[in-house]
PDB file of C-alpha atoms in Angstrom:
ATOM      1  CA  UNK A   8     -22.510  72.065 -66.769  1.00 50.00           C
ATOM      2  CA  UNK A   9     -24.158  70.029 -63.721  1.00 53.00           C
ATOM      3  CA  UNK A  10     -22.744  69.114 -61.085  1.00 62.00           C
ATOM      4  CA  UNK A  11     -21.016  65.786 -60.260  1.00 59.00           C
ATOM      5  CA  UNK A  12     -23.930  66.022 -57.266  1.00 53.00           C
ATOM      6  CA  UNK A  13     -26.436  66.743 -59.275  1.00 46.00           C
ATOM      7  CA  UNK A  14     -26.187  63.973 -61.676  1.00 50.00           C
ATOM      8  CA  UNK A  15     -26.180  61.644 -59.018  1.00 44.00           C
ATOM      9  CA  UNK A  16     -29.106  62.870 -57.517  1.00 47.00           C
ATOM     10  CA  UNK A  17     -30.783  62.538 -60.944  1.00 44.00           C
ATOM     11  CA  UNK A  18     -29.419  58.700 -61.367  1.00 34.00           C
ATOM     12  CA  UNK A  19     -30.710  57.613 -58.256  1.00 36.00           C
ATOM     13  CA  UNK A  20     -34.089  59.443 -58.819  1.00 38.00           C
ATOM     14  CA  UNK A  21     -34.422  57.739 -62.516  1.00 36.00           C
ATOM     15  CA  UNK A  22     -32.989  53.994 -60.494  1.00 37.00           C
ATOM     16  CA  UNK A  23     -36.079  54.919 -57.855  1.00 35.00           C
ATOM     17  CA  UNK A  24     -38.468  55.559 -60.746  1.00 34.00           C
ATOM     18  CA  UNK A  25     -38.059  52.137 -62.241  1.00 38.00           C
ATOM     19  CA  UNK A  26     -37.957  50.014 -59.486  1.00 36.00           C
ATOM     20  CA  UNK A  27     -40.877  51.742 -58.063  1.00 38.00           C
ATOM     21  CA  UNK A  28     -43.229  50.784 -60.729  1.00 37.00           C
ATOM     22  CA  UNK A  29     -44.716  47.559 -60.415  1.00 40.00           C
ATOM     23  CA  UNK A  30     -43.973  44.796 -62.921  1.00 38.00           C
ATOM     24  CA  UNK A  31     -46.282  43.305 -64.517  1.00 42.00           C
ATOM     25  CA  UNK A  32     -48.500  40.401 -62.973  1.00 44.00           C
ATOM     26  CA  UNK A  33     -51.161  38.381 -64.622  1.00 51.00           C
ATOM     27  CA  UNK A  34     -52.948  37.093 -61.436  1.00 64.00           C
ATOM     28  CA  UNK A  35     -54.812  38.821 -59.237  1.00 71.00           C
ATOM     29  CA  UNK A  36     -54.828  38.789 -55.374  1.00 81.00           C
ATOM     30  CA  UNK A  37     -58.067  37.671 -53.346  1.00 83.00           C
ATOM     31  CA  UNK A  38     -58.712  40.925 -52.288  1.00 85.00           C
ATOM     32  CA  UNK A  39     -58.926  42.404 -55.859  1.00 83.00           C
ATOM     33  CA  UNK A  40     -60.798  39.482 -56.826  1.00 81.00           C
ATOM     34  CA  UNK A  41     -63.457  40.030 -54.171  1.00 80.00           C
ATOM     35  CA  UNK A  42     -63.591  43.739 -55.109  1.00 86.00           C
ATOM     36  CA  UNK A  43     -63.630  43.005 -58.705  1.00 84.00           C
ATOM     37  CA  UNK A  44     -66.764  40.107 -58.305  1.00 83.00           C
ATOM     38  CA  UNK A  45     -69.133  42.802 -56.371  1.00 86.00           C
ATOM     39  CA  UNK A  46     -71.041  43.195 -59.888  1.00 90.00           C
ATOM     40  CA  UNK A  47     -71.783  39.719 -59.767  1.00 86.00           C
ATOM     41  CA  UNK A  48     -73.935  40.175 -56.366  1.00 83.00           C
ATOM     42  CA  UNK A  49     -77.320  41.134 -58.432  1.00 84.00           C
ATOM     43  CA  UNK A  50     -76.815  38.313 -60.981  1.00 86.00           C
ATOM     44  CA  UNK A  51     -76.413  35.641 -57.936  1.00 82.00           C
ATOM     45  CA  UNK A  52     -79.262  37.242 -56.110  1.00 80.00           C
ATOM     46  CA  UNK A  53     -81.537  36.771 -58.869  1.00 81.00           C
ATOM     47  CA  UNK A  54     -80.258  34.749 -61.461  1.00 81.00           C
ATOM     48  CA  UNK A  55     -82.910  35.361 -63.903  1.00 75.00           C
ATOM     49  CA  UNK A  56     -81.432  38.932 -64.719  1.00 71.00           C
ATOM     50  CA  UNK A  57     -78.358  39.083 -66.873  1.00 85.00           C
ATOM     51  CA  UNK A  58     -75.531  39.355 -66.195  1.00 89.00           C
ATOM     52  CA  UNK A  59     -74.150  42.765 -65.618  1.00 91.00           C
ATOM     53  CA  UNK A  60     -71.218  43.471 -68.019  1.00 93.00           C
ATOM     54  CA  UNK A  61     -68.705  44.736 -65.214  1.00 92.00           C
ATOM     55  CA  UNK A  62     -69.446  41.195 -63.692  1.00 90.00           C
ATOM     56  CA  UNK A  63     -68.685  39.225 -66.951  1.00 90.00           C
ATOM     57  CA  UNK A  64     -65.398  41.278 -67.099  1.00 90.00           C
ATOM     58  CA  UNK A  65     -64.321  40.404 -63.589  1.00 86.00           C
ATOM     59  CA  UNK A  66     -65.320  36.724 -64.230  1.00 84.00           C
ATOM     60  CA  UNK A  67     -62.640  37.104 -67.099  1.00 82.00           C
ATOM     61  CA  UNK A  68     -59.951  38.229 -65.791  1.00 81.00           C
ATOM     62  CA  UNK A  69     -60.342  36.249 -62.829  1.00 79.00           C
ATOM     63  CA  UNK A  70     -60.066  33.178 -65.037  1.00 70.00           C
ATOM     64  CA  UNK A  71     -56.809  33.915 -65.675  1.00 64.00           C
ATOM     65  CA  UNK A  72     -55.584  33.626 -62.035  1.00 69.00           C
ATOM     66  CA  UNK A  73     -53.561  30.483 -60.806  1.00 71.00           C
ATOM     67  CA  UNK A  74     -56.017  27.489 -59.943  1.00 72.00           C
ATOM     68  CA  UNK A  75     -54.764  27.076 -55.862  1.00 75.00           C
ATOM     69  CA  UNK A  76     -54.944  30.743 -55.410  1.00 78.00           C
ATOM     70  CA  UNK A  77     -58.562  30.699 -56.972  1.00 77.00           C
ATOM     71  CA  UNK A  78     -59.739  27.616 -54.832  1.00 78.00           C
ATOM     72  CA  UNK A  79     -58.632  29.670 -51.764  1.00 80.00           C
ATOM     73  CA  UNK A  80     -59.943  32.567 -52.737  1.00 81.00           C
ATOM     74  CA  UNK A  81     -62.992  31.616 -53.685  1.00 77.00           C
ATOM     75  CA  UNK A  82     -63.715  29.713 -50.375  1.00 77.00           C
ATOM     76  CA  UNK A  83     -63.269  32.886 -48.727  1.00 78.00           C
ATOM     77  CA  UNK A  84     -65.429  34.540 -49.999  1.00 75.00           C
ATOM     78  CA  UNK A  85     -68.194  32.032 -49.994  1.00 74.00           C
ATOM     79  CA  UNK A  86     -67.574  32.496 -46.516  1.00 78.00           C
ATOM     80  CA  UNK A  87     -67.670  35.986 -45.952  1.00 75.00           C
ATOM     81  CA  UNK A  88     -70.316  36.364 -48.992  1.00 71.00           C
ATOM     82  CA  UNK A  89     -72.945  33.996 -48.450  1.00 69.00           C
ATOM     83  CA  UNK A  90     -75.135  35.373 -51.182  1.00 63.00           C
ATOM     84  CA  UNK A  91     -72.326  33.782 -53.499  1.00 64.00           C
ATOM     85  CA  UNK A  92     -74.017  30.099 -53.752  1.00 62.00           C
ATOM     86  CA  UNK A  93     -72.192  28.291 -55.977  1.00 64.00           C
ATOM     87  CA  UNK A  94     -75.253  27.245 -58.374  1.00 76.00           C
ATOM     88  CA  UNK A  95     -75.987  31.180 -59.200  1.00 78.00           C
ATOM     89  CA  UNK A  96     -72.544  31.676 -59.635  1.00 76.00           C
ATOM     90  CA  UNK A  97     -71.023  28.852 -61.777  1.00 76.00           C
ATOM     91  CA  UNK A  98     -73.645  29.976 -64.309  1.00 81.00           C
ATOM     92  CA  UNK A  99     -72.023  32.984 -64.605  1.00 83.00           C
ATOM     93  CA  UNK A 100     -69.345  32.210 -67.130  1.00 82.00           C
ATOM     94  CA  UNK A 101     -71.393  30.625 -69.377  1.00 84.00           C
ATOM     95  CA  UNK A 102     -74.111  33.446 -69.248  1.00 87.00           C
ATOM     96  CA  UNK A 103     -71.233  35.838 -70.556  1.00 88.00           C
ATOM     97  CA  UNK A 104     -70.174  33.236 -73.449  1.00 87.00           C
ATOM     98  CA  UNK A 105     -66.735  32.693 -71.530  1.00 81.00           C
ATOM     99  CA  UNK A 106     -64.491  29.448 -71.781  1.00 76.00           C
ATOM    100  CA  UNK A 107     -63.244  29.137 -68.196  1.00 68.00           C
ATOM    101  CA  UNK A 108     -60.556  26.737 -67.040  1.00 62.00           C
ATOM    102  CA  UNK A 109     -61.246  27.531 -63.354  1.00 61.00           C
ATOM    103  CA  UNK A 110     -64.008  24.639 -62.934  1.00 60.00           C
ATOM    104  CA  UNK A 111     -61.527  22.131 -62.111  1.00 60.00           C
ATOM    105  CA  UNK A 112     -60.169  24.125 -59.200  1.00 64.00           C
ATOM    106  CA  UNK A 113     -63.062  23.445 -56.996  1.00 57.00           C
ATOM    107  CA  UNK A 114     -62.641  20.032 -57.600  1.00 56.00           C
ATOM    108  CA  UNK A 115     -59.620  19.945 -55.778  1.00 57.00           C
ATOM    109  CA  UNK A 116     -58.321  20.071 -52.378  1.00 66.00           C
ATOM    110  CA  UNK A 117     -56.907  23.923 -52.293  1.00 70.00           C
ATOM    111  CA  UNK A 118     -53.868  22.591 -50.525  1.00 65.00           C
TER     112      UNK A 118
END
């Protein structure tokens, strides 16, 4: 039979376990968002070409992310990514027969 220690030590490893793993969390930070839009660089370079699957699928599950987070986001990286003009780049959605809600946030002030 284990030990009183023992089971203990395998409670608090299982407890560890579980709150170690992350929950679950629809929106994505800016970082990951700038990661996720580097397909997209090609397509807003030369916006003649389509549009790179990998790119449609970040555009997707960025849509998804809260509008004021978005708005920030995204003026950060038109900052640090100037070959992200905003014409090029607002086609995007549309090119890869998406519905996006996320037009509205630039419309905004982000605060």
């Amino acid at each position: 039979m284990a030990s009183s220690m023992h089971i203990k030590i395998t409670c608090l490893a299982v407890i560890c376990l579980i709150l170690g793993i992350p929950l679950a969390n629809a929106t994505l930070s800016c970082d990951q968002m700038t990661t996720s839009l580097i397909p997209c660089i090609g397509y807003v370079r030369n916006p003649v070409a389509s549009v790179p699957a990998p790119c449609c699928d970040a555009v997707r599950a960025i849509n998804d992310a809260d509008c004021k987070d978005l708005c920030n986001c995204f003026n950060f990286i038109m900052l640090k990514m100037p070959e992200f003009n905003d014409p090029a780049f607002s086609t995007i959605p549309n090119n890869c027969g998406l519905q996006v809600h996320y037009s509205t946030c630039f419309a905004m002030d982000c605060d």
